[in-house]
CSV table of C-alpha atoms in Angstrom, one decimal:
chain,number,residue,atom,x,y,z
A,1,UNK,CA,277.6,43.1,80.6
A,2,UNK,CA,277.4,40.1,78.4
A,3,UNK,CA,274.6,39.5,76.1
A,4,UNK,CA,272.6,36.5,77.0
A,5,UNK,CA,270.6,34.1,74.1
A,6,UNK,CA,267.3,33.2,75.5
A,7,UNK,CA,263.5,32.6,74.1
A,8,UNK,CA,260.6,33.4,75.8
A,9,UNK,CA,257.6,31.3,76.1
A,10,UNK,CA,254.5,32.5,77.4
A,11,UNK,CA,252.8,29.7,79.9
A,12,UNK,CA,249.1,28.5,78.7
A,13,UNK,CA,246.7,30.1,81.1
A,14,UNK,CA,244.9,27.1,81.4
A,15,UNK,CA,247.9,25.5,82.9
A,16,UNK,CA,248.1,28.5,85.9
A,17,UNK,CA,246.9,26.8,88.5
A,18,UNK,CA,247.6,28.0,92.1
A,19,UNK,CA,250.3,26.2,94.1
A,20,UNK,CA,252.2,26.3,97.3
A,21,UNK,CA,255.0,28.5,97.1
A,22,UNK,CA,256.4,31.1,100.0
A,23,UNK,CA,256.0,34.8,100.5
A,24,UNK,CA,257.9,37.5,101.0
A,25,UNK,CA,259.0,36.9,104.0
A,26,UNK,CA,259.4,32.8,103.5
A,27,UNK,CA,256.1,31.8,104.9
A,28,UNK,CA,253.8,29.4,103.7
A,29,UNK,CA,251.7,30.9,100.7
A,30,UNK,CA,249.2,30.2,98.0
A,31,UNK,CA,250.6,31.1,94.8
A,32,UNK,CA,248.0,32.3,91.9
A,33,UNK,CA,249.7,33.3,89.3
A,34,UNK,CA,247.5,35.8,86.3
A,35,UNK,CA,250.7,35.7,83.8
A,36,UNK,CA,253.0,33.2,83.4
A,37,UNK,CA,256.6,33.0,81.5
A,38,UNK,CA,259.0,30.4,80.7
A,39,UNK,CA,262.7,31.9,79.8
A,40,UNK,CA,265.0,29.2,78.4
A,41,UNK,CA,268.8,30.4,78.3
A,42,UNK,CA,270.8,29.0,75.2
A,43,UNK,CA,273.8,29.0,78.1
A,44,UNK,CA,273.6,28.6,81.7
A,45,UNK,CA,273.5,31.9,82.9
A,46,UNK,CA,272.9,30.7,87.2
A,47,UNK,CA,275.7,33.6,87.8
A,48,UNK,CA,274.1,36.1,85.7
A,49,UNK,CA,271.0,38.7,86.7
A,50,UNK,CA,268.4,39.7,84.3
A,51,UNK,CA,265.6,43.3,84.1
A,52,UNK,CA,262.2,42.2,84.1
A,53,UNK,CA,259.1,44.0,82.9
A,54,UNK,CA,255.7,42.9,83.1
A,55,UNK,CA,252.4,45.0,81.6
A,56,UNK,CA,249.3,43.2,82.2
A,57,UNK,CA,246.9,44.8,80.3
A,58,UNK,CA,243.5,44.2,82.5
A,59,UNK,CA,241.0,44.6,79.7
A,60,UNK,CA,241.6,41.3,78.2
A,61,UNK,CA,241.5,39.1,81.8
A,62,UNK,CA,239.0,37.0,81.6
A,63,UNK,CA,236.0,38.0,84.2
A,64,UNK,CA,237.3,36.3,86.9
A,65,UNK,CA,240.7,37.0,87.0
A,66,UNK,CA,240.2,40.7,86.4
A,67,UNK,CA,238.0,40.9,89.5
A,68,UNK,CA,240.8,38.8,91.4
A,69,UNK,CA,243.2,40.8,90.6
A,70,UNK,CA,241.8,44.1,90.8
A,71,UNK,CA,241.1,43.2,94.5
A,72,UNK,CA,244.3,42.1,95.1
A,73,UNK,CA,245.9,44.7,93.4
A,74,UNK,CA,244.1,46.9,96.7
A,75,UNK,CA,244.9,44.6,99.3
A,76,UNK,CA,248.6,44.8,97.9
A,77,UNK,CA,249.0,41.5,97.0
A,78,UNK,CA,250.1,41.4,93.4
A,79,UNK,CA,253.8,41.1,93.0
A,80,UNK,CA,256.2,39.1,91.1
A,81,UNK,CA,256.9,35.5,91.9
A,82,UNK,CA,259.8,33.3,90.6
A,83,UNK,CA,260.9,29.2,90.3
A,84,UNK,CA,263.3,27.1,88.4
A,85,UNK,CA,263.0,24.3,86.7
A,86,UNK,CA,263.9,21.9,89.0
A,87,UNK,CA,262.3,19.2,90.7
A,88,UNK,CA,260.1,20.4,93.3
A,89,UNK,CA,261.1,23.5,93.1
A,90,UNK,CA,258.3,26.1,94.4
A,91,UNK,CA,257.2,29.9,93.7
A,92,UNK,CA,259.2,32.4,96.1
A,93,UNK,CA,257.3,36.0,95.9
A,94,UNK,CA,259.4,39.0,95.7
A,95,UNK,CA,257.9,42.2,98.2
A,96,UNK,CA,256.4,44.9,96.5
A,97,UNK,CA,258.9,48.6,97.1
A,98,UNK,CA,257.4,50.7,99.5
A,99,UNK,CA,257.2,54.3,98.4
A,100,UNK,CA,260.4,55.3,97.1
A,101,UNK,CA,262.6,52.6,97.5
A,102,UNK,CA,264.8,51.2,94.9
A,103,UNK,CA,264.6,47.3,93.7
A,104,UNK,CA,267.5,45.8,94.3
A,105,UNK,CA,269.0,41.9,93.6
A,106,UNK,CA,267.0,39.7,95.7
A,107,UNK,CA,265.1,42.9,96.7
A,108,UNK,CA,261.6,44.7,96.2
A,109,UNK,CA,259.8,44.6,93.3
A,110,UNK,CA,257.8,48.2,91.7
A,111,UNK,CA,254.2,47.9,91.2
A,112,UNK,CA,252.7,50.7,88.7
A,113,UNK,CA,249.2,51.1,87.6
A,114,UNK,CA,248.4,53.4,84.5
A,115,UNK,CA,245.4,54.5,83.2
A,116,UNK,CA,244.6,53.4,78.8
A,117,UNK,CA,246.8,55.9,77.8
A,118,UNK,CA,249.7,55.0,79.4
A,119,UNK,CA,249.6,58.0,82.5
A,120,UNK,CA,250.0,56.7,85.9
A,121,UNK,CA,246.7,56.2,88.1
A,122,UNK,CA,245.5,55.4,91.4
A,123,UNK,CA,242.1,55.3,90.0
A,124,UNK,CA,241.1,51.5,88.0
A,125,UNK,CA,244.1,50.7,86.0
A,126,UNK,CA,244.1,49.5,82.4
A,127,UNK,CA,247.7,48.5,82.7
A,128,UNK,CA,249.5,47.0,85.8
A,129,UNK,CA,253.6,46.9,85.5
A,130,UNK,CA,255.6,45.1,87.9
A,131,UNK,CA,258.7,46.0,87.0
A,132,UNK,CA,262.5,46.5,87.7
A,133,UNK,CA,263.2,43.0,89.2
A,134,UNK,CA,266.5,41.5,89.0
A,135,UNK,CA,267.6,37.5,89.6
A,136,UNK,CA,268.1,35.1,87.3
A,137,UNK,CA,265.2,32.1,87.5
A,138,UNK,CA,263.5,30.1,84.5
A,139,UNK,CA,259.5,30.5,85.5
A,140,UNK,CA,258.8,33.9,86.1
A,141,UNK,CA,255.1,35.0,87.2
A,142,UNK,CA,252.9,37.8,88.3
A,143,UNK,CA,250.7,36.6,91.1
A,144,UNK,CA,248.0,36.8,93.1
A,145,UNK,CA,249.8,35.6,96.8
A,146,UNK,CA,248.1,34.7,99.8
A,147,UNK,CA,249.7,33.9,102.9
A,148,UNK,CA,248.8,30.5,104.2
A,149,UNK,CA,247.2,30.8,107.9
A,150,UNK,CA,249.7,29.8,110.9
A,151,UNK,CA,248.5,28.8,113.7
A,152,UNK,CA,250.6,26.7,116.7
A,153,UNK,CA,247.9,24.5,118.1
A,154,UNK,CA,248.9,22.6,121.7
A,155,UNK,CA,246.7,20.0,123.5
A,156,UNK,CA,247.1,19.5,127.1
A,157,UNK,CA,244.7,17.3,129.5
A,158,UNK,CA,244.2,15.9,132.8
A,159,UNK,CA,242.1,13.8,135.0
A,160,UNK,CA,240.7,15.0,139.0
A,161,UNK,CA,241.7,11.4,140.4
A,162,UNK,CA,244.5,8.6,139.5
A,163,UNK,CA,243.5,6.4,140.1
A,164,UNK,CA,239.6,5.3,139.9
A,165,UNK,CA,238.0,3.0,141.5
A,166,UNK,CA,235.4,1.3,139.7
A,167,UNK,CA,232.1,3.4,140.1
A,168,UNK,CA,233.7,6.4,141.2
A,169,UNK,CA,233.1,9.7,138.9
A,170,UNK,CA,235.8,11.8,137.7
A,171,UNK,CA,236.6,14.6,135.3
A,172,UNK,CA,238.7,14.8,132.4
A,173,UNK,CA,240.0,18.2,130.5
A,174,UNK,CA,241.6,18.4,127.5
A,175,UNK,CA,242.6,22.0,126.8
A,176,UNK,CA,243.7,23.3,123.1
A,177,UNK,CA,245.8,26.1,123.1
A,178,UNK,CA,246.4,28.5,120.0
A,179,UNK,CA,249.9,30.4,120.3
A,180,UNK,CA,249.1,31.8,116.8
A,181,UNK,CA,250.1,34.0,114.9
A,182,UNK,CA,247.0,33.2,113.1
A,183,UNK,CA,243.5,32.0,114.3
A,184,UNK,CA,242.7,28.5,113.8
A,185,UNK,CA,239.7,27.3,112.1
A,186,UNK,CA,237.8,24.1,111.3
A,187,UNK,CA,240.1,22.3,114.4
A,188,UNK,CA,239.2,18.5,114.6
A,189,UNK,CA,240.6,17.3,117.7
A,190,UNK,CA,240.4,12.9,117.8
């Protein structure tokens, strides 16, 4: 391999605000990112793949953020999530390796948790590594992702007579349909 020049920086937290970006699978989803890093190659390096590590050490999260991503941490949401620097360019999560499967390029993502003195746990971590991801992009993150709720909403409606005569009553039904895959809430139908 060929050595690569590159600096880090580390993105203000301040500036972490969630965004739109897609999930694993290349669905809609709410990108919250904890930890945030700017890589900036001295070369373009597009062809090239790089090994990431990322300890988060959950002690110095502020309140919120700990709690967030403790919780997501059990619903399995935390993974690793990755932009350039382009122009609307968006967050695309990685999935998180199931059991033992290996990360690969373009692939899964490992998600450790460790207890303070660096032994693995599956009790409340004090460290959570993702780790082993390959790719080469210029923001990387790890994030809190939430899918963004589908749902396939279809209006239909129809009248008992056509036509009416002035006077005469008549119904009309408008039907909404939901073909999913996710329930749809807070529908405003004008």
């Amino acid at each position: 391999t060929t050595p690569v020049g590159f600096t880090v920086t580390r993105v203000d937290p301040v500036a972490l605000a969630p965004e739109s970006g897609l999930d694993d699978g290349g669905d809609p989803a709410t990108i919250d990112p904890v930890a945030a890093y700017q890589f900036t190659f001295a070369f373009p390096t597009l062809d090239r793949d790089a090994t990431l590590s990322f300890d988060i050490n959950v002690a110095q999260l502020d309140d919120t953020t700990r709690t967030d991503l403790l919780d997501a941490l059990d619903a399995g949401t935390v993974t690793l999530v990755t932009k350039g620097n382009g122009a609307g360019s968006s967050f695309q999560a990685f999935p998180i390796c199931a059991g033992a499967q290996t990360p690969t390029v373009g692939g899964c993502v490992r998600v450790e948790t460790f207890d303070a003195l660096g032994q693995p746990t599956t009790g409340t971590p004090a460290i959570i590594r993702v780790s082993n991801v390959v790719g080469h992009f210029s923001t990387w993150a790890v994030a809190i992702v939430t899918p963004i709720p589908q749902a396939d909403l279809s209006v239909t409606k129809s009248d008992s007579a056509d036509p009416v005569t002035v006077g005469e009553e008549f119904r009309y039904t408008v039907i909404v349909t939901n073909i999913g895959p996710d329930a749809a809430e807070n529908v405003i139908l004008n």
